[in-house]
Short mmCIF file of C-alpha atoms in Angstrom, two decimals:
data_model
loop_
_atom_site.label_atom_id
_atom_site.label_comp_id
_atom_site.label_asym_id
_atom_site.label_seq_id
_atom_site.Cartn_x
_atom_site.Cartn_y
_atom_site.Cartn_z
CA MET A 27 13.24 12.16 69.48
CA TRP A 28 11.92 14.31 66.63
CA ILE A 29 9.99 11.32 65.31
CA THR A 30 8.22 11.23 68.67
CA TYR A 31 7.32 14.91 68.37
CA GLY A 32 6.05 14.28 64.85
CA ILE A 33 3.79 11.49 66.12
CA ILE A 34 2.50 13.76 68.89
CA ALA A 35 1.78 16.55 66.39
CA VAL A 36 -0.24 14.18 64.20
CA ILE A 37 -2.20 12.90 67.20
CA LEU A 38 -2.94 16.48 68.29
CA ILE A 39 -4.27 17.41 64.85
CA ILE A 40 -6.48 14.32 64.70
CA ALA A 41 -7.69 14.91 68.28
CA GLU A 42 -8.65 18.51 67.45
CA LEU A 43 -10.57 17.42 64.35
CA VAL A 44 -12.37 14.73 66.35
CA TYR A 45 -13.26 17.31 69.00
CA PHE A 46 -14.77 19.56 66.32
CA ARG A 47 -17.15 16.77 65.32
CA ILE A 48 -18.08 16.16 68.96
CA ALA A 49 -18.59 19.86 69.64
CA ASP A 50 -20.74 20.23 66.54
CA LYS A 51 -22.95 17.28 67.48
CA CYS A 52 -23.20 18.33 71.15
CA ASN A 53 -23.84 21.98 70.29
CA ILE A 54 -20.77 23.24 72.18
CA ILE A 55 -20.79 26.69 70.64
CA ASP A 56 -19.90 30.28 71.44
CA LYS A 57 -22.81 32.69 71.02
CA PRO A 58 -21.99 36.41 70.75
CA ASN A 59 -22.67 38.55 73.85
CA GLU A 60 -21.88 42.06 75.10
CA ARG A 61 -18.20 41.18 75.50
CA SER A 62 -17.81 39.43 72.17
CA SER A 63 -15.96 40.81 69.18
CA HIS A 64 -17.58 38.29 66.84
CA LYS A 65 -21.10 38.22 65.38
CA SER A 66 -21.53 34.60 64.31
CA ILE A 67 -21.74 31.32 66.23
CA VAL A 68 -18.42 29.42 66.43
CA LEU A 69 -17.40 26.09 67.98
CA ARG A 70 -16.16 26.57 71.54
CA GLY A 71 -13.56 24.63 73.50
CA GLY A 72 -10.92 24.08 70.80
CA GLY A 73 -8.36 25.05 73.43
CA ILE A 74 -8.85 21.65 75.04
CA ILE A 75 -5.84 20.80 72.85
CA TYR A 76 -3.56 22.24 75.57
CA LEU A 77 -4.84 19.71 78.09
CA LEU A 78 -4.57 16.90 75.55
CA GLY A 79 -1.02 18.01 74.83
CA VAL A 80 -0.04 17.70 78.49
CA TRP A 81 -1.59 14.25 78.66
CA LEU A 82 0.35 13.21 75.55
CA TYR A 83 3.55 14.58 77.08
CA ALA A 84 2.97 12.41 80.15
CA ALA A 85 2.13 9.35 78.03
CA PHE A 86 5.32 9.65 75.96
CA PHE A 87 7.79 11.05 78.50
CA GLY A 88 6.57 9.94 81.93
CA PHE A 89 4.44 11.02 84.85
CA GLU A 90 7.10 12.57 87.11
CA LEU A 91 5.17 15.86 87.01
CA TRP A 92 1.96 14.18 88.12
CA PRO A 93 0.85 16.98 90.52
CA PHE A 94 1.05 19.40 87.57
CA LEU A 95 -0.87 16.94 85.40
CA VAL A 96 -3.59 16.50 88.03
CA GLY A 97 -3.76 20.26 88.56
CA ILE A 98 -4.22 21.18 84.91
CA THR A 99 -6.76 18.37 84.52
CA LEU A 100 -8.79 19.72 87.44
CA VAL A 101 -8.77 23.35 86.36
CA ALA A 102 -9.17 22.73 82.62
CA GLY A 103 -11.83 20.10 83.29
CA ILE A 104 -14.02 22.40 85.36
CA SER A 105 -13.48 25.15 82.79
CA PHE A 106 -14.68 22.82 80.05
CA VAL A 107 -17.80 22.05 82.07
CA ASP A 108 -18.29 25.82 82.48
CA ASP A 109 -17.97 26.24 78.71
CA ILE A 110 -20.89 23.85 78.27
CA HIS A 111 -23.05 24.86 81.27
CA SER A 112 -22.25 28.06 83.14
CA LEU A 113 -21.05 27.45 86.70
CA PRO A 114 -20.97 29.82 89.70
CA ASP A 115 -17.76 31.83 90.04
CA SER A 116 -17.22 30.32 93.49
CA VAL A 117 -17.05 26.79 92.06
CA ARG A 118 -14.52 27.76 89.41
CA LEU A 119 -12.38 29.60 91.95
CA VAL A 120 -12.28 26.60 94.29
CA PHE A 121 -10.95 24.42 91.47
CA GLN A 122 -8.49 27.11 90.37
CA PHE A 123 -7.03 27.46 93.87
CA ALA A 124 -6.86 23.66 94.29
CA ALA A 125 -5.07 23.31 90.95
CA MET A 126 -2.59 26.07 91.83
CA ALA A 127 -1.90 24.37 95.16
CA LEU A 128 -0.97 21.20 93.25
CA MET A 129 1.29 23.28 91.00
CA PHE A 130 3.01 24.73 94.07
CA TRP A 131 3.47 21.20 95.38
CA CYS A 132 5.10 20.26 92.07
CA TRP A 133 7.35 23.32 92.44
CA GLY A 134 8.30 22.09 95.93
CA ILE A 135 7.47 25.35 97.69
CA VAL A 136 4.62 24.30 99.99
CA GLN A 137 5.93 25.26 103.43
CA TRP A 138 3.35 25.85 106.15
CA ASN A 139 5.59 28.26 108.07
CA MET A 140 5.36 30.51 104.98
CA TRP A 141 1.61 30.16 104.60
CA TRP A 142 1.07 33.89 104.08
CA ALA A 143 3.52 33.98 101.14
CA ILE A 144 1.89 30.89 99.66
CA LEU A 145 -1.54 32.51 99.98
CA ILE A 146 -0.37 35.68 98.22
CA ALA A 147 1.25 33.61 95.46
CA LEU A 148 -1.96 31.60 95.03
CA ILE A 149 -4.02 34.78 94.65
CA VAL A 150 -1.54 36.21 92.11
CA CYS A 151 -1.47 33.01 90.04
CA VAL A 152 -5.26 32.68 90.04
CA GLY A 153 -5.43 36.34 89.00
CA ILE A 154 -3.07 35.70 86.08
CA THR A 155 -5.20 32.73 85.03
CA ASN A 156 -8.35 34.84 84.95
CA ALA A 157 -6.54 37.64 83.12
CA TYR A 158 -5.80 35.09 80.40
CA ILE A 159 -9.55 34.41 80.19
CA PHE A 160 -10.41 38.11 79.99
CA MET A 161 -7.86 38.72 77.23
CA ASP A 162 -9.23 35.93 75.03
CA GLY A 163 -11.69 38.02 73.04
CA ILE A 164 -10.51 38.02 69.41
CA ASN A 165 -9.17 35.47 66.96
CA GLY A 166 -5.60 34.41 67.62
CA ILE A 167 -4.72 36.61 70.57
CA ASN A 168 -4.24 33.90 73.20
CA GLY A 169 -2.68 31.44 70.78
CA GLY A 170 -0.20 34.01 69.49
CA TYR A 171 0.57 35.41 72.93
CA THR A 172 1.18 31.94 74.34
CA LEU A 173 3.60 31.21 71.51
CA ALA A 174 5.40 34.49 72.29
CA LEU A 175 6.03 33.13 75.80
CA LEU A 176 6.77 29.48 75.04
CA LEU A 177 9.44 30.20 72.42
CA PRO A 178 11.66 32.35 74.71
CA LEU A 179 11.10 29.90 77.56
CA ALA A 180 12.23 27.02 75.31
CA TRP A 181 15.30 29.04 74.28
CA MET A 182 16.26 29.81 77.89
CA ASN A 183 15.59 26.25 78.99
CA GLU A 184 18.32 25.01 76.66
CA SER A 185 20.91 26.53 78.99
CA LEU A 186 19.10 26.76 82.34
CA SER A 187 17.17 23.44 82.29
CA PHE A 188 14.50 24.68 84.67
CA ALA A 189 11.83 22.37 83.19
CA PRO A 190 11.63 19.33 80.90
CA GLN A 191 12.31 20.63 77.38
CA SER A 192 9.97 17.97 76.01
CA LEU A 193 7.06 19.54 77.93
CA ILE A 194 7.72 22.95 76.39
CA ILE A 195 8.03 21.50 72.88
CA VAL A 196 4.78 19.54 73.19
CA ALA A 197 3.07 22.69 74.53
CA ILE A 198 4.35 24.61 71.48
CA LEU A 199 3.00 21.89 69.18
CA ALA A 200 -0.42 22.07 70.88
CA ASP A 201 -0.40 25.85 70.57
CA LEU A 202 0.51 25.71 66.87
CA VAL A 203 -2.34 23.26 66.19
CA PHE A 204 -4.77 25.57 67.97
CA CYS A 205 -3.42 28.64 66.13
CA PHE A 206 -3.94 26.89 62.79
CA PHE A 207 -7.68 26.74 63.46
CA ASN A 208 -8.03 30.00 65.41
CA PHE A 209 -5.46 32.55 64.17
CA ARG A 210 -7.64 33.57 61.24
CA PRO A 211 -9.37 36.75 60.06
CA LYS A 212 -12.57 37.85 61.76
CA GLY A 213 -15.44 35.49 61.03
CA LYS A 214 -13.18 32.70 59.72
CA ALA A 215 -11.99 31.00 62.90
CA LYS A 216 -12.85 27.30 62.99
CA CYS A 217 -13.04 27.36 66.80
CA PHE A 218 -12.52 29.47 69.90
CA ALA A 219 -10.38 28.38 72.84
CA GLY A 220 -13.14 28.60 75.44
CA ASP A 221 -12.22 28.89 79.10
CA VAL A 222 -10.73 25.40 78.91
CA GLY A 223 -8.16 26.71 76.44
CA SER A 224 -7.43 29.99 78.19
CA VAL A 225 -7.01 28.29 81.55
CA GLY A 226 -5.00 25.41 80.10
CA ALA A 227 -2.57 27.71 78.30
CA ALA A 228 -2.26 29.97 81.36
CA PHE A 229 -1.58 27.00 83.65
CA ILE A 230 1.25 25.76 81.43
CA VAL A 231 2.80 29.23 81.11
CA ILE A 232 2.57 29.93 84.85
CA PHE A 233 4.12 26.55 85.66
CA LEU A 234 7.09 27.13 83.36
CA LEU A 235 7.57 30.77 84.31
CA GLY A 236 7.37 29.88 88.00
CA LYS A 237 10.01 27.19 87.55
CA LEU A 238 12.27 29.73 85.84
CA ILE A 239 11.80 32.33 88.59
CA LEU A 240 12.36 29.80 91.37
CA GLN A 241 15.54 28.41 89.79
CA THR A 242 17.09 31.80 89.00
CA GLY A 243 15.69 33.72 91.98
CA ASP A 244 14.93 36.51 89.51
CA PHE A 245 11.36 37.80 89.84
CA THR A 246 11.83 40.21 86.93
CA TYR A 247 11.00 37.39 84.52
CA ILE A 248 7.42 38.35 85.30
CA VAL A 249 7.98 40.84 82.46
CA PHE A 250 7.15 37.87 80.21
CA LEU A 251 3.51 38.67 81.10
CA ALA A 252 3.84 42.45 80.84
CA VAL A 253 1.56 43.13 77.85
CA TYR A 254 -1.39 41.14 79.19
CA GLY A 255 -0.65 42.33 82.71
CA VAL A 256 -0.70 46.05 81.95
CA ASP A 257 -3.80 45.79 79.76
CA SER A 258 -5.67 43.72 82.37
CA VAL A 259 -4.69 45.74 85.45
CA LEU A 260 -5.29 49.17 83.89
CA THR A 261 -8.59 48.04 82.37
CA ILE A 262 -9.74 46.92 85.83
CA CYS A 263 -8.65 50.27 87.28
CA HIS A 264 -10.54 52.07 84.52
CA ARG A 265 -13.70 50.10 85.21
CA ILE A 266 -13.41 50.81 88.94
CA MET A 267 -13.15 54.52 88.14
CA LEU A 268 -16.33 54.16 86.07
CA HIS A 269 -18.05 52.42 89.04
CA GLU A 270 -18.78 49.35 86.93
CA ASN A 271 -19.53 45.85 88.16
CA LEU A 272 -16.30 43.96 87.46
CA GLY A 273 -18.22 40.73 87.06
CA GLU A 274 -20.20 42.00 84.05
CA ALA A 275 -19.13 41.41 80.45
CA HIS A 276 -17.46 44.37 78.72
CA ARG A 277 -15.40 45.43 75.71
CA LYS A 278 -13.03 47.94 77.28
CA HIS A 279 -9.66 46.25 76.84
CA ALA A 280 -7.31 48.05 74.47
CA TYR A 281 -7.30 45.13 72.05
CA GLN A 282 -11.12 45.18 71.99
CA LEU A 283 -11.20 48.86 71.07
CA MET A 284 -8.66 48.17 68.33
CA ALA A 285 -10.71 45.28 66.90
CA ASN A 286 -14.18 46.78 67.37
CA GLU A 287 -14.25 50.57 67.45
CA LEU A 288 -11.19 51.03 65.19
CA GLY A 289 -12.16 48.13 62.94
CA MET A 290 -8.71 46.58 62.84
CA GLU A 291 -8.48 42.99 61.60
CA HIS A 292 -8.36 40.47 64.46
CA THR A 293 -5.19 38.82 63.20
CA LEU A 294 -3.43 42.19 62.99
CA VAL A 295 -4.33 43.09 66.58
CA SER A 296 -3.29 39.64 67.78
CA ALA A 297 -0.02 39.92 65.87
CA ILE A 298 0.70 43.30 67.50
CA TYR A 299 0.25 41.83 70.99
CA THR A 300 2.27 38.73 70.08
CA ILE A 301 5.20 40.58 68.50
CA LEU A 302 5.27 43.20 71.26
CA GLN A 303 5.47 40.57 74.00
CA LEU A 304 8.02 38.53 72.04
CA ALA A 305 10.20 41.63 71.67
CA ILE A 306 9.92 42.36 75.40
CA CYS A 307 10.96 38.79 76.25
CA ALA A 308 13.88 39.00 73.84
CA GLY A 309 14.95 42.31 75.37
CA LEU A 310 15.23 40.81 78.84
CA ILE A 311 17.20 37.84 77.51
CA LEU A 312 19.64 40.06 75.61
CA ILE A 313 20.41 42.74 78.22
CA PRO A 314 23.21 42.18 80.79
CA ASP A 315 22.23 39.50 83.31
CA THR A 316 22.44 41.66 86.44
CA SER A 317 19.82 42.56 89.02
CA ALA A 318 20.07 46.30 88.31
CA TRP A 319 19.61 45.88 84.56
CA HIS A 320 16.72 43.44 84.96
CA TRP A 321 14.79 45.55 87.47
CA GLY A 322 15.38 48.69 85.44
CA TYR A 323 14.12 46.90 82.35
CA LEU A 324 10.98 45.64 84.11
CA ILE A 325 10.14 49.11 85.42
CA ALA A 326 10.83 50.74 82.05
CA VAL A 327 8.65 48.24 80.17
CA CYS A 328 5.73 48.67 82.59
CA LEU A 329 6.01 52.47 82.40
CA VAL A 330 6.11 52.52 78.60
CA LEU A 331 3.20 50.10 78.29
CA GLY A 332 1.21 51.96 80.94
CA VAL A 333 1.72 55.37 79.34
CA GLY A 334 0.93 53.89 75.94
CA TYR A 335 -2.31 52.39 77.27
CA ILE A 336 -3.41 55.67 78.85
CA LEU A 337 -2.65 57.73 75.73
CA PHE A 338 -4.49 55.19 73.57
CA MET A 339 -7.57 55.32 75.80
CA ARG A 340 -7.55 59.11 75.98
CA LYS A 341 -7.59 59.26 72.18
CA TYR A 342 -10.01 56.47 71.30
CA TYR A 343 -12.18 55.59 74.31
CA HIS A 344 -14.83 58.10 73.23
CA LEU A 345 -15.60 55.73 70.34
CA HIS A 346 -16.58 53.04 72.83
CA GLU A 347 -18.79 55.52 74.69
CA GLU A 348 -20.52 56.31 71.41
CA TYR A 349 -21.03 52.58 70.85
CA LEU A 350 -22.61 52.21 74.31
CA GLU A 351 -24.91 55.16 73.61
CA SER A 352 -26.02 53.59 70.35
CA LEU A 353 -27.19 50.50 72.25
CA LYS A 354 -29.59 52.64 74.28
CA LYS A 355 -31.38 53.97 71.20
#
């Protein structure tokens, strides 16, 4: 079995290197904009490795999860097209909802008498996917954060068997290959994930986390997304308070202030997010497995993260305002 994983790892590395040559020749690059935390042009779309990883999983272990495979191919494929030529938001959303519907089918929860619950779940899952895109702004953050989720999920799957362990291991291998080229100091990343990478990683994580929640009936496992969730939701609330257009690029996430206004190294900021989320996941796994403990833990984590976010913004947001003023001069 481990020989198979070794072969898959080698194929993933070669596939990523081949993609770099294609991206370089086809000018698939990421140019800095108002949202960017980088100044130089970098190859975009290296996160296609997540999609390739899922295809390799199917090739080596079977196609029993074919609705999931079709779903991630649809959503990652349209995201890759968007990375090359910008598409309207409406087009991307149609593909995202279609892909999530296929995921729900793979979960076995599509019941038309519960259409309203399915609709709410679709909106939430699409929201999580786009939060993953918004949070992908510095070197290593999505790769590290994804690893912080996949490792605990692999550990829990050993006893709960809520998903094929081979899928999780192949996803970890794909993530490690991407991190090797992306989890590097500012200005030294070989590639960025692009929307294809952010969406691909998010789709895998949502699929696995959803399987875990459905099997255990314990919604509190959503705490596995707490760090990204609190940052994304509170940043949106902040922008609404500022009467900003939510569709416009910005640099108001906490991690962006840390990397830009405070001048912290990208890898350090990414490591903070990764280690914090990994610790939160470990905490839920280690506390007593009762409903009261789990719900109390979820509420406590969200409160601590929320208060921490607010205090951080109150202390340092003025630096971002000064940056915006400097652009007007």
